XYZ file of C-alpha atoms in Angstrom:
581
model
C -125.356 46.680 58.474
C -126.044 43.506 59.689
C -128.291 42.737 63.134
C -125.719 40.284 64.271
C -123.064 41.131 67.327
C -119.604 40.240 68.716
C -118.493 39.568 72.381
C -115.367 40.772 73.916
C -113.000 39.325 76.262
C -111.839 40.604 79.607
C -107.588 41.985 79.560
C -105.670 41.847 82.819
C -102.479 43.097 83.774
C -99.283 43.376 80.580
C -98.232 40.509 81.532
C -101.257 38.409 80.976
C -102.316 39.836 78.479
C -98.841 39.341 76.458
C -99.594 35.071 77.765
C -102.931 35.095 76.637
C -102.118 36.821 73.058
C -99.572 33.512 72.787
C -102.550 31.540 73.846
C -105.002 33.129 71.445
C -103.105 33.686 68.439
C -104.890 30.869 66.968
C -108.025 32.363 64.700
C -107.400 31.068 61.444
C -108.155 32.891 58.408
C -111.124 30.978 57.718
C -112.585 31.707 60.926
C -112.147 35.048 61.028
C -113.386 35.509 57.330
C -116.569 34.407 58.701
C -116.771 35.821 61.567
C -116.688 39.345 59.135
C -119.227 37.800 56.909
C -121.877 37.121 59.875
C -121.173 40.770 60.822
C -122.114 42.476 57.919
C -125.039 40.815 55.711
C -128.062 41.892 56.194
C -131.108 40.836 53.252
C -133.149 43.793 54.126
C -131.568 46.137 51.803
C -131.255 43.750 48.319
C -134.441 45.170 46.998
C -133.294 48.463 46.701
C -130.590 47.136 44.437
C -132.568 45.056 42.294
C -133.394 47.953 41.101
C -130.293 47.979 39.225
C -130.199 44.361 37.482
C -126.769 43.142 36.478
C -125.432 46.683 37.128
C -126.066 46.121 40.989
C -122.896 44.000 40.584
C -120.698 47.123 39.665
C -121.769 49.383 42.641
C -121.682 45.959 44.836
C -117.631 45.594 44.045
C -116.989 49.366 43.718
C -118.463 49.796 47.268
C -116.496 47.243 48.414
C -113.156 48.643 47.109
C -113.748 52.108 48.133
C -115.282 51.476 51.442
C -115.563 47.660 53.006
C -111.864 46.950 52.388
C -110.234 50.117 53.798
C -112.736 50.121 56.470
C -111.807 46.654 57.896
C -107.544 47.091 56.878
C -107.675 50.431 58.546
C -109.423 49.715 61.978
C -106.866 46.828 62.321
C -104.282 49.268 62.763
C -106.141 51.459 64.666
C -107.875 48.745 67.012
C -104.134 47.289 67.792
C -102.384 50.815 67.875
C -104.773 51.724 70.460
C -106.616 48.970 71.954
C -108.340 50.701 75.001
C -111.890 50.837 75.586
C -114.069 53.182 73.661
C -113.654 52.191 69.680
C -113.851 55.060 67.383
C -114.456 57.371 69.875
C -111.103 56.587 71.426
C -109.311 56.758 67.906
C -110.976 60.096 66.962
C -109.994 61.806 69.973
C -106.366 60.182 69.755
C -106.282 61.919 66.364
C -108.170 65.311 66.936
C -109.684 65.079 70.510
C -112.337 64.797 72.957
C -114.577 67.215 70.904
C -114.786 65.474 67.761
C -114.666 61.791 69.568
C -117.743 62.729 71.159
C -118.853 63.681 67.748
C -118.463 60.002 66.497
C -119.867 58.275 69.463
C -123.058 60.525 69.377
C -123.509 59.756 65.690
C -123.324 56.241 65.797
C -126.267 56.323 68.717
C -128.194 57.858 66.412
C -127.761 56.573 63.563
C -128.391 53.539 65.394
C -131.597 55.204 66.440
C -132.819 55.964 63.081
C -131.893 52.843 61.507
C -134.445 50.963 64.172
C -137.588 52.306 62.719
C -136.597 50.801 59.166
C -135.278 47.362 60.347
C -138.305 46.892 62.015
C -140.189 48.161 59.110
C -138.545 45.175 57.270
C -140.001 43.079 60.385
C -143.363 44.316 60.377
C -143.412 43.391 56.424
C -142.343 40.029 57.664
C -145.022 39.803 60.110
C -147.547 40.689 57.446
C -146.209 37.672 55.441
C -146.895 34.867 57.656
C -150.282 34.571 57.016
C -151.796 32.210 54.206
C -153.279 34.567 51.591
C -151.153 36.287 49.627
C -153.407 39.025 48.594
C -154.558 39.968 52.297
C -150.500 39.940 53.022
C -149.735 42.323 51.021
C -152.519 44.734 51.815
C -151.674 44.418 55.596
C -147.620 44.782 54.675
C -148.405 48.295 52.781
C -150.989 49.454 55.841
C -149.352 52.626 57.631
C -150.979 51.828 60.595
C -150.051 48.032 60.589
C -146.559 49.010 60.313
C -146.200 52.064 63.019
C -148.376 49.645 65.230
C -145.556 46.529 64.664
C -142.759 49.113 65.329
C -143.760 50.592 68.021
C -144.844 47.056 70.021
C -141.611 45.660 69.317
C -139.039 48.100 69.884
C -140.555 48.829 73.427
C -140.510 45.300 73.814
C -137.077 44.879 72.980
C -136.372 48.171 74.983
C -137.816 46.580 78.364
C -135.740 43.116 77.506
C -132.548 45.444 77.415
C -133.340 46.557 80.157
C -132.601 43.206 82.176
C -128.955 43.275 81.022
C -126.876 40.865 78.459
C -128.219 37.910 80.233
C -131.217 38.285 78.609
C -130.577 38.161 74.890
C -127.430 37.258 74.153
C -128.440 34.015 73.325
C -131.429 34.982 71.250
C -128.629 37.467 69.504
C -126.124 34.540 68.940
C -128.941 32.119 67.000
C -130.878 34.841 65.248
C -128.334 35.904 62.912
C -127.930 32.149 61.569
C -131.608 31.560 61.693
C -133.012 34.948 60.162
C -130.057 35.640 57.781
C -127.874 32.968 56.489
C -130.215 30.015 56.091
C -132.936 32.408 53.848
C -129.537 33.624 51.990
C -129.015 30.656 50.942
C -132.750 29.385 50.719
C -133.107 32.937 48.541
C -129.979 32.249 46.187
C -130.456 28.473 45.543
C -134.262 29.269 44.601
C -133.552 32.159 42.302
C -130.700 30.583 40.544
C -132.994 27.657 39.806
C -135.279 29.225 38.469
C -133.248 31.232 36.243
C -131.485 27.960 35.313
C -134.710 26.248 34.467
C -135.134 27.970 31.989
C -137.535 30.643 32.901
C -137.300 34.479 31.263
C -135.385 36.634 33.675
C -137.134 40.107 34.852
C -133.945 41.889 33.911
C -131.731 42.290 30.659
C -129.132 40.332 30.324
C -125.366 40.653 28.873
C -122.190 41.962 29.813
C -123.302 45.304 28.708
C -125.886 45.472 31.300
C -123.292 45.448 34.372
C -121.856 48.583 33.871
C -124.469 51.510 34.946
C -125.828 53.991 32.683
C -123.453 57.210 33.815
C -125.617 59.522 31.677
C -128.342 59.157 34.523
C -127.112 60.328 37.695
C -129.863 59.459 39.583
C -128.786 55.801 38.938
C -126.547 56.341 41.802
C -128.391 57.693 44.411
C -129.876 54.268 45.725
C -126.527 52.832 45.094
C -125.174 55.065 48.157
C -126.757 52.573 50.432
C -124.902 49.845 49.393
C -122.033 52.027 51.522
C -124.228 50.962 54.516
C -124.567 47.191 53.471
C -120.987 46.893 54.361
C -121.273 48.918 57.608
C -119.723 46.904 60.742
C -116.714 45.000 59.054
C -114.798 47.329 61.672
C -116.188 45.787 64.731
C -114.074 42.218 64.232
C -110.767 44.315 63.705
C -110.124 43.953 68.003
C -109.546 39.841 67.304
C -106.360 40.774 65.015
C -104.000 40.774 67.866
C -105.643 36.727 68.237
C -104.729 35.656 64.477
C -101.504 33.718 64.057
C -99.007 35.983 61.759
C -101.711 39.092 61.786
C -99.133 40.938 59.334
C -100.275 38.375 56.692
C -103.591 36.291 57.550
C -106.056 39.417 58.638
C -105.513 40.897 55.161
C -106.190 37.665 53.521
C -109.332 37.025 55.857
C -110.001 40.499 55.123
C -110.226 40.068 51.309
C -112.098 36.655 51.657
C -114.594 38.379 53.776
C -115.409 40.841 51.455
C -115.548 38.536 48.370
C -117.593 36.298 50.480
C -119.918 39.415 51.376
C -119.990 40.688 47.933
C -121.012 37.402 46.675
C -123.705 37.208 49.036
C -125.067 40.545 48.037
C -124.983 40.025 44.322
C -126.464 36.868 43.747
C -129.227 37.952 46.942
C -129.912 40.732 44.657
C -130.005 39.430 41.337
C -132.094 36.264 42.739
C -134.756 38.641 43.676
C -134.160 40.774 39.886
C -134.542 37.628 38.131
C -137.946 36.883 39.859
C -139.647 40.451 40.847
C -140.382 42.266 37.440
C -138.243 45.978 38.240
C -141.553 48.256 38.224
C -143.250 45.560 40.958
C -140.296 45.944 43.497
C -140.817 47.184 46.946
C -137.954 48.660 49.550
C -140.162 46.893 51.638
C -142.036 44.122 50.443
C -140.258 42.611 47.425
C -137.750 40.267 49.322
C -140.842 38.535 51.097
C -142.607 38.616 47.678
C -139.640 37.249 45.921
C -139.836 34.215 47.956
C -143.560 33.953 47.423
C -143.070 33.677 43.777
C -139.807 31.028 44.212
C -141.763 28.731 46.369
C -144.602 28.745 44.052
C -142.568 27.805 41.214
C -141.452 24.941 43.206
C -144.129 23.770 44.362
C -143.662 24.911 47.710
C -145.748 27.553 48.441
C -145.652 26.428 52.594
C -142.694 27.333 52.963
C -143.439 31.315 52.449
C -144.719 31.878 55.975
C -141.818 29.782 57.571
C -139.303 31.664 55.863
C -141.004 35.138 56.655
C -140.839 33.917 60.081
C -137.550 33.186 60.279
C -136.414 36.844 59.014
C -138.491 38.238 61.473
C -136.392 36.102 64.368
C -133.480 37.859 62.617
C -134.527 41.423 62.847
C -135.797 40.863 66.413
C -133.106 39.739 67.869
C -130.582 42.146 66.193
C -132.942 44.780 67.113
C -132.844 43.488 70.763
C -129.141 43.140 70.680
C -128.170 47.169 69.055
C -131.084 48.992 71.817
C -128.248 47.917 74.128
C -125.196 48.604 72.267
C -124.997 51.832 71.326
C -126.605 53.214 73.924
C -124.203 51.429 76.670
C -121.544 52.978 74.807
C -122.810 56.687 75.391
C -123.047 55.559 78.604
C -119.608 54.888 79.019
C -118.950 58.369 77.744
C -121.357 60.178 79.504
C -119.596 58.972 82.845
C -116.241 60.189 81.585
C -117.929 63.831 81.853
C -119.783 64.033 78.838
C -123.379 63.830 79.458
C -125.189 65.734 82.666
C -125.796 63.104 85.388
C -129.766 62.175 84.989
C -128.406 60.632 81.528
C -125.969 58.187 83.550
C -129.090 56.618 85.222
C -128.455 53.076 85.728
C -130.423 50.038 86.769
C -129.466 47.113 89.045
C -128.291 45.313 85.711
C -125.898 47.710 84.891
C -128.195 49.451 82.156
C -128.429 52.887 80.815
C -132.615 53.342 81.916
C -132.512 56.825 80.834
C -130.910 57.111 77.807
C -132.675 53.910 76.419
C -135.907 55.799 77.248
C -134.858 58.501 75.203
C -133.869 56.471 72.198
C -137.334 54.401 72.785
C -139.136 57.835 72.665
C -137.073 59.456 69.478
C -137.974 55.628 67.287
C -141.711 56.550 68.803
C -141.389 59.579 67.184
C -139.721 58.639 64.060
C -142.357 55.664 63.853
C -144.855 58.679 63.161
C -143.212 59.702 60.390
C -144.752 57.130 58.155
C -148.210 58.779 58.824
C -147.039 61.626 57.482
C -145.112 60.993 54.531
C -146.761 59.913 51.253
C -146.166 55.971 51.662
C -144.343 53.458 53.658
C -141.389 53.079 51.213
C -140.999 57.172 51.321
C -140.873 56.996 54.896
C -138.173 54.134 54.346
C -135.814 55.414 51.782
C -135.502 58.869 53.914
C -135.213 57.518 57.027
C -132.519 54.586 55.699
C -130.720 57.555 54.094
C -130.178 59.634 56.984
C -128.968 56.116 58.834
C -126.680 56.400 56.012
C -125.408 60.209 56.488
C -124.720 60.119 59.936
C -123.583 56.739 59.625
C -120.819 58.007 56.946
C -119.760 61.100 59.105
C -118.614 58.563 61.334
C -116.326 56.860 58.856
C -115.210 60.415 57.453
C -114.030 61.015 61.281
C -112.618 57.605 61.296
C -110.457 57.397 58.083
C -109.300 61.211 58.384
C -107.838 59.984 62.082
C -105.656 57.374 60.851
C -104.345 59.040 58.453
C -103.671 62.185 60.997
C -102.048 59.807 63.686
C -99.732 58.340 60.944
C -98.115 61.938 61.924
C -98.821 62.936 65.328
C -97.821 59.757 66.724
C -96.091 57.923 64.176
C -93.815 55.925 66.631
C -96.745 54.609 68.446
C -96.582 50.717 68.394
C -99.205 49.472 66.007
C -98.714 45.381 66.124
C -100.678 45.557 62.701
C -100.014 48.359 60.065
C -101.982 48.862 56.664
C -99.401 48.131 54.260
C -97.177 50.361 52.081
C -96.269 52.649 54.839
C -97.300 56.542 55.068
C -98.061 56.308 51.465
C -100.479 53.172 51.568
C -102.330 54.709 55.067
C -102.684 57.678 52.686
C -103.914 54.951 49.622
C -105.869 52.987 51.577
C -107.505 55.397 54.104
C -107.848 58.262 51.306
C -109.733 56.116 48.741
C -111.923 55.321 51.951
C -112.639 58.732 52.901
C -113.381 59.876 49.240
C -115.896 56.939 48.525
C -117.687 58.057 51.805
C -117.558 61.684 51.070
C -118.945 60.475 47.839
C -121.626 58.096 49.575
C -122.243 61.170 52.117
C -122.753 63.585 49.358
C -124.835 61.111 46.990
C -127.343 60.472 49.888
C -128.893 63.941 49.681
C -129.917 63.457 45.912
C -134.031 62.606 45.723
C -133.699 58.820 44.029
C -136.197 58.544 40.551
C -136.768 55.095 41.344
C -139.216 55.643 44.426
C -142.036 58.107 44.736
C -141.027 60.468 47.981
C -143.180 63.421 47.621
C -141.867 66.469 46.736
C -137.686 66.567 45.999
C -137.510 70.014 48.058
C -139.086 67.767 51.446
C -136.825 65.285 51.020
C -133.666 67.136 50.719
C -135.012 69.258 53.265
C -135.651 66.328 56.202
C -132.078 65.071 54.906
C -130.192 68.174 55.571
C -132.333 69.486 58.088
C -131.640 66.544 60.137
C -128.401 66.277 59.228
C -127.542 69.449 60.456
C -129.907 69.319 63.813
C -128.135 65.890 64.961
C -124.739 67.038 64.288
C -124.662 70.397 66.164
C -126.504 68.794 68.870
C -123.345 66.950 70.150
C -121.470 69.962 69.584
C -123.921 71.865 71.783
C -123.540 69.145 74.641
C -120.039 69.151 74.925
C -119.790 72.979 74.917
C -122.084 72.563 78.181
C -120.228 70.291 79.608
C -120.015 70.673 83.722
C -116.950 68.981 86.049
C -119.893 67.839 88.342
C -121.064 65.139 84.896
C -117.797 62.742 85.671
C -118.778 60.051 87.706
C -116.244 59.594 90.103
C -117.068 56.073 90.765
C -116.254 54.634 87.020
C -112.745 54.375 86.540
C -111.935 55.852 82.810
C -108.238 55.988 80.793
C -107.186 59.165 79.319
C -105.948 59.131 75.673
C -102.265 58.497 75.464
C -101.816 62.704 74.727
C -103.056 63.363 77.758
C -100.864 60.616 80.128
C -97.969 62.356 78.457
C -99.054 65.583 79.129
C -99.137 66.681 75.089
C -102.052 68.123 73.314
C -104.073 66.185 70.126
C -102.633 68.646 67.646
C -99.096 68.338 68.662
C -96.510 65.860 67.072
C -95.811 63.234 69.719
C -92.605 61.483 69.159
C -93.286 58.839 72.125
C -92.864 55.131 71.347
C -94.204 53.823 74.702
C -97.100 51.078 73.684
C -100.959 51.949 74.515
C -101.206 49.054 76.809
C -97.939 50.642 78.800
C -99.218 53.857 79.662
C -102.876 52.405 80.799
C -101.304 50.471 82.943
C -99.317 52.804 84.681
C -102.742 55.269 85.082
C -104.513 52.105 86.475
C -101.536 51.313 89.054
C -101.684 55.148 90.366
C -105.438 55.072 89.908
C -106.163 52.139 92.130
C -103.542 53.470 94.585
C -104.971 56.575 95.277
C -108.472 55.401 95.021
C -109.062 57.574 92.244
C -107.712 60.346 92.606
C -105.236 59.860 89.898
C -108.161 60.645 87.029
C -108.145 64.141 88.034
C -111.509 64.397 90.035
C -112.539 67.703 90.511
C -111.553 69.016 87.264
C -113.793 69.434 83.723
C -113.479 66.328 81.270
C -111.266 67.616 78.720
C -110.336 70.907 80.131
C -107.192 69.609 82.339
C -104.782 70.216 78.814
C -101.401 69.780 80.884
C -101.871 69.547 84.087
C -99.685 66.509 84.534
C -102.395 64.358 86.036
C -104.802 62.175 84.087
C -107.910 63.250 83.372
C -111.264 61.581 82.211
C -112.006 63.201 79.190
C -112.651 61.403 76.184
C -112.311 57.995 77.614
C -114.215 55.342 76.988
C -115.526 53.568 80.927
C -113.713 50.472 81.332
C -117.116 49.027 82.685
C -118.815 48.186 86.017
C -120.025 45.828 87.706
C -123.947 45.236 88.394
C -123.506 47.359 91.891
C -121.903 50.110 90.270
C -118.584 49.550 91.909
C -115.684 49.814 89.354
C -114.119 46.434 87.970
C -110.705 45.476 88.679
C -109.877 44.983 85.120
C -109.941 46.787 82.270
C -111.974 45.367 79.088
C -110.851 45.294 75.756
C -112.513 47.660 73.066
C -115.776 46.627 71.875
C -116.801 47.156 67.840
C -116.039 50.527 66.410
C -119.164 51.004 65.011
C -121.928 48.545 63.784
C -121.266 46.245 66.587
C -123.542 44.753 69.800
C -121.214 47.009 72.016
C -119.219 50.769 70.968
C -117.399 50.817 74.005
């Protein structure tokens, strides 16, 4: 999951929108292969594949057919199908309703949540690295207390900056993903290659023999789940397709390039660090800063170490600064269509969710304290990166399983993009993805050999237990829910069931496009000064009332006084992204 973000552009009335998408159709496939690219890599996680030598190149291409390809080919029919605000939460209620849409939305916030402590465990290593002795580096980069202290400091840090609105890091967001991740990729490839090149005995065996895995060992797999969440994100670029000039043909093609492009990345990141980091001396958390330690030394460049460890800590700041606001904005959005109780809709003069991003500032406090507790830094790291990775993956279940269910309860619903192949290819494509993240889902519970975490029965236990806790609480929530929690002030769009008055588990033969049907609500909404979204009633109890309601929308934003915008804004990223909603 990379720490980079996207932006997304305002939509106006049909008509301008149909002008502008003449105007716009003009990403190439080149561009938007990179674009994909910047959104997904992320070094932090190589080291946990070196582990694998050559064979890391296996579970890097097998991830990437059974996950990163149907995850971008799928949310391009999905994002153009239906293109309204709120992402995967809009899609999953489409599909099966406001119930399990909420479900989505609340597990990418925290998985989002989770994932901060370990990011910025990968920063505080960083930190550690910029000094000038290599010995007192790594002492300080393995101290518990270093590390907590590092995470705490910056994520409140980056909490407060949120809290001044876009303004204030979007251009620190923009710069940090070139300056923290693709300059050291390629400083880290071009070093490692050269020294294998020169001549100098690799750490790991060589041969083709060595890339496919040893199946006899299961637990060879286990770390190999995460590799699922290296590709996490490719969904949040699927919203330009409508932009790219003959979509039908160029945003598979960009698609494909993007994920060879990523793949490449990955494998020669990871065997770059394998060829230099003997396997029983690498470190979830130390061995990519140590691997360029080593590389600079051999060339005679040993300067260069703290520069480079300062530029990856740019990178993780400013992603980390960029997702506190993200995810979090996009509960927000759903907590004002009737979702969450009223103190959580809290907002500042900048337009920012103070409460919830206090609550997500305390539950990374608390996490932080995990790594007190558990045996080591890298324990702490592995479990907490593999819960990112369950809830991350119960997303994507939701995800994939809607596509496939809308192919057949509204399968005349104008999708300008379709995944190839018709019912049968959605069911190719969108099955193999669902039954590689089952597979990744069920993998991540297994205690990995490779890295000393204590006792197996703890950390299954913290997995499920926490698995379990964070799913039901959502569950809980919306069971709760009170008519009193809409905010009659944000304007909202209902799913297209409920504009036509049918129900999510009903076939719906309509053929009347997305963008149609919003408009419409927004004409009646604005006329009647809102009374069109069915104020007064419970979000997503109003089944066929014949008026709109608000439940499971995603907010079609507001301005910084709170007053409702005139326009509605296109979808931000699914998941992964700088915005859900």
């Amino acid at each position: 999951m990379s720490d980079s973000t996207a932006s997304t552009p305002s939509a106006g009335s049909a008509s301008d929108r149909k002008s502008r998408a003449k105007q716009n159709a003009s990403i190439t496939v080149g561009a938007l292969a990179v674009m994909n690219i910047v959104a997904v890599v992320s070094l932090r996680g190589l080291p946990a594949e070196a582990e694998y030598g050559l064979s890391s190149i296996f579970y890097y291409v097998f991830a990437a057919v059974v996950f990163l390809v149907p995850v971008s080919i799928v949310a391009a029919e999905l994002a153009t199908g239906w293109p309204e605000t709120g992402g995967v939460f809009r899609w999953v209620g489409e599909a099966f309703g406001p119930r399990w849409a909420f479900l989505a939305m609340f597990m990418l916030f925290i998985e989002v949540t989770i994932w901060f402590p370990t990011v910025l465990t990968f920063g505080a290593v960083s930190l550690a690295y910029t000094g000038t002795d290599e010995n007192i580096d790594a002492q300080l980069s393995g101290n518990k207390a270093f590390v907590l202290a590092v995470v705490l400091v910056v994520y409140w840090l980056a909490t407060f900056i949120a809290f001044r609105g876009a303004a204030a890091f979007s251009k620190v967001a923009q710069w940090g993903g070139i300056i923290g991740t693709l300059i050291p990729a390629g400083i880290l490839i071009v070093l490692g290659f050269s020294y294998y090149f020169a001549g100098n005995t690799p750490q790991i065996k060589m041969g083709w023999g060595e890339v496919l895995p040893d199946f006899s060992n299961f637990s060879n797999v286990v770390l190999a789940a995460s590799i699922f969440l290296f590709y996490a994100g490719m969904e949040m670029n699927a919203i330009h397709v409508r932009d790219v000039k003959n979509p039908t043909r160029n945003y598979p093609l960009a698609v494909l390039i993007a994920a060879a492009g990523t793949v490449v990345i990955f494998v020669l990141g990871t065997l770059a660090i394998a060829f230099v980091v003997p396997q029983a001396d690498i470190n979830l958390t130390q061995s990519l800063l140590t691997s360029y330690n080593d590389m600079f030394e051999w060339a005679g460049i040993g300067w260069a170490s703290p520069i480079v460890a300062g530029m990856l800590l740019i990178g993780v700041l400013a992603g980390v600064v960029t997702w506190v606001a993200g995810p979090s904005s996009g509960l927000l959005a759903v907590g004002r269509a009737g979702y969450l109780p009223r103190f959580w809709q809290h907002t500042n003069k900048h337009g920012m969710g103070t409460h919830i991003l206090l609550f997500q500032a305390f539950m990374v406090t608390a996490l932080g304290v995990v790594y007190v507790v558990l045996p080591s830094v890298q324990a702490a790291y592995q479990i907490l990166s593999q819960l990112t990775v369950i809830l991350y993956l119960v997303m994507y279940l939701l995800m994939f399983a809607a596509a496939i269910y809308l192919r057949y309860s509204q399968p005349n619903r104008p999708r300008p993009y379709r995944v190839p192949g018709g019912d049968i290819g959605m069911w190719l494509i969108g099955g193999v993805g669902f039954l590689g993240s089952l597979m990744a889902f069920v993998f991540s519970f297994i205690p990995p050999d490779q890295i000393s975490v204590g006792s197996p029965e703890t950390y299954v236990g913290i997995l499920v237990g926490g698995a379990v806790l964070l799913i039901i609480l959502p569950m809980v929530i919306y069971a709760f829910r009170k008519p009193h929690w809409k905010d009659p002030q944000t304007e909202f769009v209902p799913f297209t069931w409920q504009l036509e008055h049918k129900h999510p588990g009903t076939v719906n033969e309509s053929s009347t496009a997305t963008a149609e049907l919003s408009e419409t609500w927004e004409q009646s909404f604005d006329a009647t000064g809102g009374a069109a979204a069915g104020a007064g009633t419970t979000a997503g109890t109003r089944k066929h009332s014949g008026k709109p309601s608000a439940a499971g929308a995603g907010s079609r934003g507001s301005d910084q006084g709170g007053r409702a915008s005139a326009h509605r804004r296109r979808p931000g990223p699914a998941a992964g992204g700088s915005t859900a909603v």
